[in-house]
């Protein structure tokens, strides 16, 4: 146990920094007896599914585990560097010997509450320019660190990794998290609302080196103060912090501030405290990012088109320690990956996620509507309703880019208030009028655990007719009882005018929900209602004119079985009625999820359903007639551990489908050749048999090849074929990160109609950006 690290709720006086620390442990009292439900789950899962222990997995020594939820939160200290630090992966500067050592980590999994099976030493230094972390991650001789990829923003769950998260204001409103694998690939995330909203598109500038050796691996990173928003006027810096060590071959996750596996390290209400960062200054916090590009459209539709040369500028300025201004002029997103093809077998619209960097950064500030939660069944998500979906700006419904003239955003915190202001303007494009999009979002916390807020969204044409669409609403969330209880609500309205000046009536949408999720119990109830003509012009709604009830009940037993980490038997129900109260859709599901110690997982489910169709619709040329339809369907899903050189997933579902039958089979295969080459193959097959119609299919096939010459020189090739539309999509990308947050892109994108053997779109783009920091 390290004398420089203290665990306990109070923040100690600096004079106590050398006092030894200790862990407290209290028994966790369940709300209801769990023995009966655990026994039921035990009978459901066949014992033949488990045969042998995973590689490198060893049973811990005889020791009682701590209670992860009730254990005191730890405290650590940073030290000012007394000599320069060279970031080279060797912690050999004299200053590192002055830094207190953080070396106590407790497992989230597989042996919850036990000390980490391998030693980790973390040291934190700082000077006037940078925050430094030096980490020694020891491992058993003979075991090499698992490095799945070198790509930027990788999925670090598939390999060894070290993660750290900072909350400079100690309020959970703005958290910066970093996950690094032994090859030096990094994933940086900005989160808000105590980790419930996260933005993986946020990119920080940093200097990073990793080194793999026969004793494990070493990480050394320097982060400029300008990348971490904090209040320099405070007499004492008190930051929230948590640290994570992942040992993939053991499927082991261990954290410094103890966490149950249902929580991520950026859930700052359960974090530890970092002290000692006194006398730091954020700098001017001004950066410019100009770009220049040349694009050549070609193909059948662009015959005779000439090469275009363009330029633009992004500006970022820290107005206050918590507030940032972003400006963009002549915005371009030509380097963004293309959308993946989807097959729609329903009568409702598909949701396509935002991928453009400017809109993804600080996107959580503007979020209003239904949200998903990590490792929880939520019934609905932003794919069902969000009042503001930035994809409606500068993109047609089919995903074709529209020219953006300029835009600006102010976002961050001002005291207890989280603020988001956005305005974007698009240019005229053919018959499409130029438009202006304005969003204003406020949230505050009037009491501990209670957040309330409001939003206003306006979409209007800036020339021609007076078409206006306005959306606005209020929301409130309450989190209590050790963050296990979450009550959420919103009320929103839309109104406006049509292009000919006619008024559009005000329509409403609302929700109230209550959820309980602790390490064992999971209970959720939701009621939502949407008027017939509720239409957020800059948002997304999947179903209107409905009253929707949802409920789920499940448990998460963790029986001591070989290879098994956790079970989750559950039931859930959806009930959709029209506004008159007549049943439209009913879905009753019973399922069983299983997570295994090697990182693989399995899902089984059976659904009894009902659908009422009032208006006919077509699927792949087959017509579904009005009527009432009862059906039963089953589904199965299995995913191999991503730590294997060859991994993949397989999902199968099928059953009744509007008086006929449906079978869907999908899967993917991922192969790694070292950590510099990834090959992914995917296929999804859908077969539909409807009365009085021939059998129809809707298939999508894809392949993706990534080659990483280093963490700064990246290439990818993505191809996809949609059998339903007979379209073949190709996207080739070359990326050179020539300096922090500065890139050179070469991109080829083509969309081809294979049936007519005709190129629909083809663009070759060369784009260069350079970050200028002041």
XYZ file of C-alpha atoms in Angstrom:
774
model
C 0.000 0.000 0.000
C 1.462 3.322 -1.042
C 1.903 6.082 1.547
C 1.311 8.767 -1.101
C -2.246 7.656 -1.867
C -5.058 8.021 0.631
C -8.532 6.540 0.478
C -11.413 8.149 2.296
C -14.278 10.570 1.756
C -12.672 13.744 3.151
C -9.980 15.677 1.300
C -6.929 15.605 3.591
C -4.731 18.514 4.555
C -1.478 18.619 2.566
C 0.412 17.872 5.784
C -1.188 14.445 5.822
C 0.117 13.420 2.401
C 2.461 10.774 3.744
C -0.149 9.081 5.927
C -0.842 5.460 5.010
C -4.127 4.662 3.332
C -6.631 1.914 3.826
C -9.761 0.548 2.212
C -13.040 0.404 4.009
C -15.557 -2.334 3.294
C -19.210 -2.577 4.138
C -21.662 -5.240 3.145
C -24.101 -4.270 0.404
C -27.702 -4.931 1.358
C -29.920 -6.083 -1.499
C -33.353 -4.642 -1.806
C -34.970 -8.063 -2.180
C -33.803 -11.669 -1.701
C -31.760 -12.674 -4.731
C -31.313 -16.369 -4.112
C -34.455 -17.548 -5.917
C -33.857 -15.545 -9.106
C -30.212 -16.610 -9.197
C -31.294 -20.241 -9.002
C -33.748 -19.747 -11.871
C -31.045 -18.178 -14.043
C -28.680 -21.015 -13.135
C -31.152 -23.562 -14.462
C -31.712 -21.668 -17.719
C -28.079 -21.625 -18.892
C -26.692 -25.010 -19.927
C -23.597 -25.982 -17.968
C -22.108 -27.540 -21.094
C -21.374 -24.043 -22.362
C -18.319 -23.870 -20.140
C -15.350 -26.149 -20.413
C -12.049 -24.515 -19.533
C -10.508 -21.400 -18.050
C -9.234 -18.568 -20.225
C -5.591 -18.073 -21.066
C -3.594 -16.428 -18.322
C -6.512 -16.418 -15.895
C -5.535 -17.297 -12.334
C -7.669 -17.573 -9.258
C -6.886 -14.853 -6.721
C -5.287 -15.638 -3.408
C -7.563 -16.245 -0.467
C -8.712 -12.708 0.356
C -12.074 -11.112 0.887
C -13.078 -8.681 -1.893
C -13.963 -5.101 -1.058
C -17.465 -3.818 -1.731
C -16.922 -1.706 -4.857
C -19.854 0.628 -4.239
C -19.257 1.382 -0.575
C -15.455 1.516 -0.597
C -14.079 4.998 0.231
C -13.000 7.136 -2.706
C -9.210 7.479 -3.016
C -7.140 10.656 -3.078
C -3.875 11.173 -4.998
C -1.377 13.996 -5.480
C 0.465 15.457 -8.435
C 3.954 16.964 -8.080
C 5.534 19.880 -9.920
C 8.379 18.714 -12.139
C 11.732 20.142 -10.983
C 13.437 19.322 -14.284
C 12.344 19.087 -17.942
C 10.471 15.975 -19.069
C 11.267 14.339 -22.390
C 8.359 12.212 -23.595
C 10.130 9.092 -24.904
C 8.570 6.144 -23.050
C 11.430 5.995 -20.506
C 10.636 7.372 -17.056
C 14.295 8.082 -16.323
C 14.213 11.826 -15.566
C 14.947 12.724 -11.945
C 11.574 14.460 -11.648
C 9.705 11.157 -11.894
C 11.257 10.022 -8.618
C 9.558 12.975 -6.897
C 6.082 11.978 -8.026
C 3.882 10.046 -5.571
C 3.109 6.531 -6.791
C -0.464 5.354 -7.339
C -0.454 1.562 -7.255
C -3.720 0.304 -5.747
C -6.215 -0.980 -8.346
C -9.292 -3.138 -7.719
C -10.955 -5.383 -10.261
C -14.293 -4.626 -11.889
C -14.019 -8.039 -13.502
C -13.531 -10.965 -13.515
C -13.084 -11.090 -9.688
C -15.007 -8.016 -8.571
C -13.477 -6.280 -5.567
C -10.186 -8.178 -5.609
C -6.837 -6.403 -6.125
C -5.555 -6.264 -9.683
C -3.607 -9.386 -10.602
C -0.695 -7.362 -12.049
C 1.102 -4.341 -10.649
C 0.465 -0.877 -12.098
C 2.378 2.255 -11.034
C 1.088 5.700 -12.019
C 2.946 8.967 -11.462
C 1.562 12.444 -12.208
C 3.737 15.507 -12.777
C 3.072 19.004 -14.117
C 4.806 22.203 -15.091
C 3.654 25.532 -16.510
C 2.849 24.020 -19.929
C 1.840 20.384 -19.506
C 0.237 17.705 -17.363
C 2.332 14.515 -17.459
C 1.422 10.912 -16.723
C 4.052 8.192 -16.456
C 2.711 4.662 -16.115
C 4.528 1.347 -15.635
C 2.228 -1.594 -16.413
C 3.924 -4.794 -15.257
C 2.972 -8.224 -16.557
C 4.030 -11.831 -16.103
C 7.133 -12.916 -18.049
C 6.245 -14.686 -21.263
C 3.020 -12.796 -21.947
C 3.045 -10.103 -24.602
C 0.689 -7.150 -24.480
C -2.285 -7.484 -26.846
C -2.239 -4.634 -29.404
C -5.282 -4.976 -31.677
C -4.790 -1.827 -33.774
C -2.907 1.442 -34.273
C -5.885 3.399 -35.589
C -6.951 6.740 -34.102
C -9.850 6.445 -31.621
C -9.768 2.629 -31.529
C -12.013 0.245 -29.642
C -9.683 -0.322 -26.682
C -11.851 -3.143 -25.311
C -10.240 -5.565 -27.761
C -6.733 -5.309 -26.304
C -4.639 -4.222 -23.361
C -5.152 -0.600 -22.400
C -4.679 2.079 -19.777
C -7.362 4.715 -19.237
C -7.573 7.916 -17.230
C -10.328 10.494 -16.759
C -10.182 14.030 -15.323
C -13.029 16.228 -14.080
C -11.357 19.634 -13.499
C -14.469 21.233 -11.959
C -15.341 18.151 -9.847
C -18.988 18.396 -10.908
C -19.412 15.743 -13.622
C -20.421 18.337 -16.221
C -17.223 18.266 -18.306
C -14.917 15.275 -18.145
C -11.935 14.397 -20.337
C -11.099 10.709 -20.723
C -8.200 9.006 -22.532
C -7.658 5.322 -23.348
C -4.258 4.207 -24.676
C -3.161 0.790 -25.963
C 0.451 -0.486 -25.817
C 1.002 0.414 -29.475
C 0.319 4.102 -28.771
C -3.154 4.282 -30.303
C -5.361 6.622 -28.260
C -9.082 7.160 -27.860
C -10.023 10.498 -26.289
C -13.559 11.283 -25.132
C -15.332 14.301 -23.687
C -18.300 13.452 -21.464
C -21.061 15.333 -19.688
C -23.957 14.694 -17.317
C -21.895 12.364 -15.102
C -20.912 10.179 -18.044
C -24.405 9.679 -19.447
C -23.532 11.783 -22.520
C -20.210 11.133 -24.230
C -18.562 12.566 -27.313
C -15.927 10.284 -28.820
C -15.321 12.744 -31.682
C -13.494 15.171 -29.370
C -9.781 15.155 -30.200
C -7.047 16.557 -27.982
C -3.487 17.612 -28.772
C -0.851 15.642 -26.829
C 2.628 14.123 -26.942
C 2.538 10.369 -26.350
C 5.030 7.526 -26.356
C 4.540 3.887 -25.377
C 7.129 1.129 -25.072
C 6.590 -2.634 -24.866
C 9.294 -4.619 -23.035
C 9.843 -7.971 -21.323
C 8.368 -6.704 -18.018
C 5.129 -5.346 -19.546
C 4.771 -1.893 -21.092
C 5.318 1.772 -20.298
C 3.236 4.839 -21.147
C 4.333 8.477 -21.030
C 2.069 11.339 -22.119
C 2.132 15.146 -21.957
C -1.170 17.043 -22.321
C -1.097 20.831 -22.798
C -3.110 22.777 -20.247
C -4.994 24.406 -23.121
C -6.703 21.060 -23.816
C -8.189 20.730 -20.311
C -10.698 23.374 -19.238
C -10.305 24.394 -15.590
C -10.703 27.429 -13.352
C -7.232 28.858 -12.741
C -8.621 31.398 -10.245
C -9.291 28.735 -7.629
C -6.879 28.828 -4.718
C -6.751 25.018 -4.692
C -7.337 22.741 -7.654
C -9.564 19.808 -6.644
C -10.112 17.512 -9.621
C -12.092 14.333 -10.013
C -9.979 11.458 -11.370
C -10.140 7.770 -12.097
C -7.697 5.311 -13.674
C -8.209 1.999 -15.467
C -5.897 -0.949 -16.207
C -7.131 -3.495 -18.765
C -5.415 -6.885 -19.168
C -7.225 -8.387 -22.119
C -6.007 -11.988 -22.017
C -7.554 -12.270 -18.546
C -10.590 -10.135 -19.438
C -9.546 -8.078 -16.421
C -10.538 -4.471 -15.815
C -9.236 -2.828 -12.635
C -9.763 0.766 -11.499
C -8.146 3.057 -8.975
C -11.433 4.410 -7.592
C -13.403 1.148 -7.160
C -16.264 0.732 -9.649
C -18.808 -1.950 -10.298
C -18.641 -3.162 -13.892
C -21.871 -1.323 -14.750
C -19.980 2.000 -14.504
C -17.363 3.596 -16.769
C -14.342 5.463 -15.386
C -15.806 8.782 -16.569
C -18.755 8.453 -14.160
C -17.308 11.149 -11.935
C -19.773 10.791 -9.074
C -17.799 7.638 -8.203
C -14.324 8.995 -8.942
C -11.414 9.701 -6.651
C -9.751 13.080 -6.108
C -6.551 14.549 -7.546
C -4.841 17.328 -5.569
C -1.628 19.288 -5.863
C -2.163 21.005 -9.238
C -1.752 24.461 -7.765
C -0.491 27.486 -9.679
C -1.469 26.238 -13.146
C -2.704 28.487 -15.949
C -4.695 27.458 -19.030
C -2.871 29.734 -21.501
C -4.564 31.796 -24.198
C -6.664 28.874 -25.495
C -6.762 30.202 -29.062
C -6.266 27.950 -32.065
C -6.784 28.314 -35.805
C -7.162 25.380 -38.176
C -7.081 26.426 -41.841
C -7.590 23.880 -44.591
C -7.103 23.741 -48.323
C -8.494 21.080 -50.618
C -8.787 20.121 -54.224
C -11.638 17.918 -55.376
C -12.277 16.406 -58.777
C -15.793 15.072 -59.459
C -15.928 12.501 -62.235
C -18.101 9.765 -63.615
C -21.152 9.628 -65.852
C -22.962 12.415 -63.984
C -19.958 14.728 -63.903
C -18.736 14.493 -67.475
C -16.589 17.486 -68.294
C -16.502 18.670 -64.662
C -13.406 20.609 -63.682
C -11.170 20.320 -60.640
C -12.267 22.574 -57.765
C -9.880 24.223 -55.300
C -11.280 25.489 -52.018
C -10.200 26.670 -48.586
C -11.721 27.321 -45.208
C -10.984 27.995 -41.572
C -11.956 26.703 -38.130
C -11.309 28.799 -35.028
C -11.450 27.757 -31.374
C -11.158 30.183 -28.466
C -11.509 29.629 -24.741
C -13.724 32.540 -23.693
C -13.617 31.490 -20.031
C -12.187 28.420 -18.267
C -15.466 26.641 -18.897
C -16.747 28.237 -22.110
C -15.465 27.713 -25.669
C -16.200 29.550 -28.915
C -15.977 27.617 -32.210
C -16.265 29.336 -35.603
C -16.177 27.691 -39.012
C -16.078 29.307 -42.460
C -16.644 27.490 -45.753
C -17.029 24.249 -43.822
C -15.952 21.024 -45.516
C -16.444 17.398 -44.476
C -15.089 15.567 -47.516
C -12.808 13.388 -45.372
C -15.703 11.901 -43.371
C -16.390 8.200 -43.783
C -19.406 7.287 -45.905
C -22.608 5.981 -44.338
C -22.971 2.241 -44.070
C -25.836 0.800 -46.082
C -28.929 -0.275 -44.112
C -31.924 -2.443 -44.967
C -35.299 -1.155 -43.772
C -37.820 -3.928 -43.112
C -40.201 -1.660 -41.174
C -42.689 1.062 -42.100
C -40.698 3.724 -40.245
C -37.738 5.941 -41.134
C -34.157 4.824 -40.625
C -31.800 6.791 -38.373
C -28.312 7.620 -39.667
C -25.764 8.851 -37.095
C -23.786 12.061 -37.306
C -20.145 11.571 -38.363
C -18.939 15.137 -39.019
C -16.324 16.386 -36.556
C -17.624 19.945 -36.059
C -21.108 18.732 -35.092
C -19.912 15.808 -32.978
C -17.723 17.976 -30.766
C -19.740 19.028 -27.696
C -22.807 17.332 -29.200
C -23.845 16.154 -25.747
C -24.546 19.741 -24.669
C -27.376 19.954 -27.239
C -28.864 16.519 -26.624
C -32.598 16.540 -25.877
C -34.876 13.522 -26.141
C -34.508 9.791 -25.618
C -31.065 8.540 -24.631
C -29.422 5.158 -24.337
C -27.434 4.120 -21.266
C -24.263 2.027 -21.019
C -25.043 -1.657 -20.364
C -28.735 -0.984 -19.732
C -31.976 -1.699 -21.557
C -33.594 1.676 -22.121
C -36.459 0.742 -24.458
C -35.795 3.801 -26.646
C -32.824 5.940 -27.680
C -31.985 8.920 -29.884
C -32.803 6.636 -32.823
C -36.429 6.998 -31.690
C -36.534 10.701 -30.872
C -34.145 13.608 -30.621
C -35.337 17.219 -30.867
C -32.068 18.322 -32.470
C -30.208 16.038 -34.882
C -27.332 17.945 -36.473
C -27.412 15.628 -39.471
C -30.359 17.709 -40.709
C -27.839 20.538 -41.343
C -25.954 20.447 -44.626
C -27.171 17.001 -45.684
C -30.157 15.891 -47.732
C -32.335 13.079 -46.294
C -30.407 10.705 -48.563
C -27.052 11.824 -47.176
C -25.897 14.035 -50.073
C -23.771 16.951 -48.776
C -25.070 20.501 -49.117
C -22.688 23.493 -49.013
C -22.325 25.142 -45.581
C -21.415 28.826 -45.690
C -20.395 29.380 -42.056
C -21.357 28.687 -38.497
C -20.562 29.316 -34.865
C -20.983 27.596 -31.517
C -20.559 28.650 -27.902
C -20.619 25.785 -25.426
C -19.495 24.929 -21.927
C -20.310 25.853 -18.352
C -20.921 29.207 -16.683
C -21.076 28.557 -12.968
C -23.840 26.017 -12.351
C -25.285 26.406 -15.880
C -24.342 24.347 -18.943
C -24.756 26.456 -22.095
C -24.943 25.585 -25.782
C -25.555 28.120 -28.590
C -25.278 27.179 -32.270
C -25.963 28.899 -35.580
C -25.230 27.443 -39.027
C -26.030 28.771 -42.497
C -26.163 26.755 -45.697
C -25.809 27.978 -49.277
C -28.339 27.652 -52.076
C -27.901 24.381 -53.939
C -29.980 23.956 -57.073
C -33.641 24.097 -56.089
C -32.821 23.999 -52.349
C -33.057 27.402 -50.657
C -30.322 28.574 -48.275
C -31.248 27.952 -44.646
C -30.375 29.113 -41.162
C -30.304 26.763 -38.160
C -30.261 28.152 -34.613
C -30.114 26.127 -31.385
C -30.045 27.367 -27.776
C -29.669 24.891 -24.900
C -29.426 25.502 -21.135
C -29.127 23.053 -18.248
C -28.524 23.591 -14.550
C -28.474 21.642 -11.290
C -30.603 23.442 -8.688
C -30.130 20.609 -6.177
C -27.853 17.606 -5.805
C -28.834 14.987 -8.382
C -31.515 17.189 -10.011
C -30.918 18.742 -13.439
C -33.400 20.886 -15.333
C -33.063 22.530 -18.714
C -34.623 23.963 -21.821
C -33.969 24.051 -25.552
C -35.014 26.175 -28.525
C -34.437 25.148 -32.161
C -35.267 27.293 -35.209
C -34.936 26.270 -38.860
C -35.818 28.816 -41.528
C -35.081 29.723 -45.128
C -32.990 32.849 -45.615
C -34.451 33.676 -49.032
C -37.643 32.926 -50.937
C -40.715 31.860 -48.940
C -41.139 32.374 -45.194
C -40.804 28.677 -44.252
C -40.053 28.378 -40.527
C -39.955 25.400 -38.179
C -39.599 25.959 -34.433
C -39.052 23.338 -31.750
C -38.706 23.941 -28.040
C -38.945 22.021 -24.823
C -37.999 21.501 -21.195
C -36.513 18.450 -19.494
C -35.689 17.359 -15.948
C -33.707 14.415 -14.579
C -33.338 13.213 -10.989
C -30.619 10.790 -9.885
C -30.650 9.510 -6.308
C -29.944 6.607 -3.979
C -26.276 6.155 -4.877
C -27.075 6.907 -8.549
C -29.155 3.719 -8.803
C -32.449 5.612 -9.299
C -32.885 7.741 -12.421
C -36.108 9.642 -13.188
C -36.252 11.377 -16.580
C -38.844 13.602 -18.230
C -39.286 16.016 -21.116
C -42.042 18.070 -22.740
C -41.504 19.434 -26.262
C -43.535 21.293 -28.881
C -43.211 22.194 -32.559
C -44.834 24.906 -34.677
C -44.058 27.139 -37.638
C -45.147 28.375 -41.050
C -45.223 26.739 -44.486
C -43.462 28.268 -47.560
C -46.760 29.923 -48.578
C -47.121 31.592 -45.156
C -49.776 29.309 -43.612
C -49.403 28.681 -39.889
C -48.557 25.185 -38.639
C -50.411 24.247 -35.454
C -48.523 23.587 -32.255
C -48.025 19.865 -31.555
C -46.571 18.212 -28.451
C -44.426 15.292 -27.305
C -43.637 14.193 -23.766
C -42.047 11.496 -21.611
C -41.815 10.389 -17.982
C -39.708 7.424 -16.885
C -38.212 5.860 -13.774
C -35.327 3.370 -13.716
C -33.523 1.436 -11.006
C -30.182 -0.160 -11.894
C -27.848 -1.488 -9.234
C -25.322 -4.319 -9.621
C -28.132 -6.897 -9.357
C -31.558 -5.405 -10.121
C -32.693 -3.678 -13.327
C -36.173 -2.145 -13.502
C -37.485 0.513 -15.887
C -40.864 2.008 -16.760
C -41.516 4.612 -19.509
C -44.532 6.489 -20.806
C -44.211 8.619 -23.978
C -46.763 10.431 -26.165
C -46.350 12.127 -29.563
C -49.029 14.115 -31.388
C -49.872 13.275 -35.011
C -48.122 16.272 -36.565
C -45.276 16.733 -34.101
C -42.466 17.661 -36.513
C -39.057 18.912 -35.305
C -37.585 20.258 -38.527
C -34.018 19.876 -37.244
C -34.648 16.668 -35.281
C -35.698 13.056 -35.742
C -38.889 11.194 -34.755
C -39.422 7.560 -35.616
C -43.135 7.250 -34.713
C -45.790 9.946 -34.332
C -49.404 9.857 -33.258
C -48.760 7.297 -30.525
C -48.975 6.627 -26.830
C -46.063 4.386 -25.886
C -45.575 2.389 -22.715
C -42.450 0.353 -22.010
C -41.363 -1.746 -19.067
C -38.546 -4.151 -18.286
C -37.481 -6.245 -15.315
C -34.248 -8.178 -15.059
C -31.525 -9.367 -12.731
C -27.740 -9.658 -13.104
C -26.534 -12.649 -11.054
C -22.817 -13.456 -11.110
C -22.627 -17.171 -10.251
C -19.227 -18.700 -9.591
C -19.134 -20.870 -12.708
C -16.165 -21.595 -14.953
C -15.940 -19.129 -17.844
C -19.116 -17.255 -16.826
C -18.919 -13.617 -15.792
C -22.564 -12.558 -15.553
C -26.078 -13.661 -16.490
C -29.014 -11.411 -17.254
C -32.456 -13.029 -17.516
C -35.114 -10.406 -18.241
C -38.553 -9.633 -19.593
C -39.627 -6.468 -21.416
C -42.778 -5.135 -23.047
C -43.627 -2.398 -25.572
C -47.220 -1.192 -25.921
C -48.041 1.356 -28.652
C -51.547 2.785 -28.991
C -52.893 5.508 -31.236
C -54.046 8.756 -29.639
C -57.556 7.310 -29.364
C -56.238 4.439 -27.218
C -56.515 1.602 -29.775
C -53.650 -0.890 -29.804
C -51.181 -0.475 -32.707
C -48.115 -2.474 -31.652
C -47.446 -4.907 -28.794
C -44.119 -6.646 -28.181
C -43.593 -9.030 -25.238
C -40.043 -10.391 -24.940
C -38.294 -12.853 -22.639
C -34.541 -13.047 -22.950
C -31.300 -14.253 -21.474
C -27.925 -12.541 -21.876
C -24.638 -14.140 -20.853
C -21.213 -12.503 -20.589
C -18.196 -14.787 -20.394
C -14.825 -14.286 -18.727
C -12.940 -14.316 -22.046
C -14.936 -11.304 -23.293
C -17.381 -13.210 -25.499
C -21.138 -12.835 -25.082
C -24.387 -14.564 -26.046
C -27.967 -13.286 -26.317
C -31.209 -15.262 -26.642
C -34.741 -13.891 -26.943
C -38.319 -14.813 -27.840
C -40.938 -12.176 -28.720
C -44.707 -12.432 -28.965
C -46.000 -9.521 -31.040
C -48.963 -7.782 -32.586
C -49.075 -5.131 -35.356
C -52.030 -3.174 -36.728
C -51.498 -1.763 -40.213
C -53.876 1.004 -41.298
C -52.176 1.978 -44.544
C -50.446 -0.379 -46.987
C -46.681 -0.172 -47.406
C -44.122 -2.010 -49.507
C -41.002 -3.941 -48.607
C -38.744 -4.854 -51.549
C -41.687 -4.688 -53.921
C -43.993 -6.793 -51.739
C -47.075 -5.038 -50.358
C -48.202 -5.384 -46.745
C -51.972 -4.910 -46.685
C -53.982 -3.227 -43.908
C -55.030 -5.596 -41.139
C -54.182 -7.048 -37.732
C -51.140 -9.334 -37.527
C -50.029 -11.616 -34.679
C -46.575 -13.161 -34.783
C -43.889 -14.903 -32.739
C -40.182 -14.528 -33.464
C -36.943 -15.741 -31.893
C -33.416 -14.385 -31.995
C -29.924 -15.548 -31.064
C -26.639 -13.650 -31.021
C -23.079 -14.694 -30.243
C -19.923 -12.600 -30.310
C -16.397 -13.927 -29.932
C -13.879 -12.154 -27.753
C -12.205 -9.291 -29.602
C -8.866 -10.280 -28.043
C -8.549 -13.213 -30.452
C -6.565 -12.830 -33.704
C -9.749 -13.920 -35.477
C -13.045 -12.822 -33.942
C -16.559 -12.201 -35.121
C -20.244 -12.227 -34.410
C -23.296 -14.112 -35.630
C -26.951 -13.143 -35.246
C -29.997 -15.101 -36.380
C -33.626 -14.085 -36.041
C -36.870 -15.113 -37.613
C -40.562 -15.784 -37.239
C -43.859 -14.305 -38.315
C -43.903 -11.187 -40.487
C -47.218 -9.475 -41.407
C -49.009 -12.716 -42.242
C -45.886 -14.333 -43.714
C -42.421 -15.246 -42.516
C -39.061 -13.547 -42.165
C -35.556 -14.932 -41.638
C -32.549 -12.682 -40.998
C -28.982 -13.934 -40.718
C -26.075 -11.579 -40.178
C -22.498 -11.769 -39.139
C -19.031 -10.379 -39.376
C -15.502 -11.731 -39.256
C -12.526 -9.697 -38.077
C -8.976 -10.838 -38.684
C -5.808 -9.197 -37.358
C -2.331 -9.669 -38.794
C -0.351 -8.240 -35.940
C -1.535 -4.754 -35.011
C -0.921 -3.150 -38.388
C -3.540 -4.852 -40.547
C -7.249 -5.398 -39.920
C -9.610 -7.138 -42.324
C -13.329 -7.115 -41.601
C -15.972 -8.956 -43.632
C -19.705 -8.596 -43.036
C -22.887 -10.013 -44.510
C -26.560 -9.559 -43.725
C -29.202 -11.727 -45.432
C -32.939 -11.097 -45.118
C -35.603 -13.338 -46.666
C -39.263 -12.371 -46.645
C -42.246 -14.550 -47.609
C -45.577 -12.714 -47.782
C -48.953 -14.108 -48.931
C -49.585 -13.717 -52.663
C -46.020 -12.500 -53.265
C -42.908 -14.352 -54.385
C -40.075 -14.721 -51.907
C -37.976 -11.584 -51.740
C -34.521 -10.955 -50.307
C -32.616 -7.896 -49.084
C -28.900 -8.467 -48.581
C -25.964 -6.222 -47.702
C -22.321 -7.281 -47.983
C -19.273 -5.325 -46.887
C -15.516 -5.493 -46.485
C -13.111 -3.158 -44.744
C -9.313 -3.278 -44.870
C -7.254 -1.075 -42.539
C -3.473 -0.830 -42.844
C -1.574 1.108 -40.180
C 2.028 1.992 -40.941
C 2.165 3.832 -37.606
C -0.207 5.717 -35.299
C 0.202 8.708 -37.648
C 0.055 7.058 -41.085
C -3.280 5.293 -41.630
C -5.037 3.849 -44.661
C -8.428 2.206 -45.099
C -10.499 0.699 -47.891
C -14.238 0.158 -47.443
C -16.588 -1.442 -49.979
C -20.252 -2.343 -49.583
C -22.917 -3.815 -51.828
C -26.640 -3.302 -51.192
C -28.575 -5.942 -53.094
C -31.869 -4.129 -52.515
C -30.736 -0.989 -54.387
C -28.092 -2.694 -56.544
C -25.589 -0.065 -55.402
C -21.881 -0.653 -54.840
C -20.121 1.883 -52.588
C -16.356 2.370 -52.381
C -14.478 4.595 -49.946
C -10.659 4.705 -49.959
C -8.936 6.915 -47.378
C -5.314 7.847 -46.721
C -4.554 9.884 -43.586
C -1.247 11.312 -42.426
C -1.292 13.034 -39.019
C 1.725 15.253 -39.679
C 1.371 17.229 -36.416
C -1.051 17.244 -33.452
C -4.594 17.765 -34.798
C -3.137 18.433 -38.266
C -3.881 16.055 -41.128
C -3.384 15.309 -44.774
C -6.243 13.329 -46.376
C -6.556 11.681 -49.760
C -10.070 10.288 -50.267
C -11.783 8.472 -53.127
C -15.549 7.943 -52.857
C -17.650 6.224 -55.505
C -21.270 5.093 -55.659
C -22.143 2.839 -58.601
C -25.432 1.448 -59.929
C -24.435 -2.131 -60.798
C -27.701 -2.913 -62.562
C -27.268 -0.082 -65.070
C -23.462 -0.240 -64.866
C -23.384 3.496 -64.228
C -21.382 5.651 -61.825
C -23.765 7.737 -59.713
C -21.099 9.710 -57.826
C -17.319 9.739 -57.785
C -15.089 12.233 -55.992
C -11.345 12.363 -55.453
C -10.371 14.788 -52.687
C -7.015 15.953 -51.346
C -7.324 17.939 -48.124
C -4.681 19.403 -45.805
C -5.225 20.936 -42.359
C -2.819 22.574 -39.917
C -3.479 23.481 -36.283
C -2.015 26.835 -35.209
C -2.107 27.217 -31.429
C -1.489 30.511 -29.626
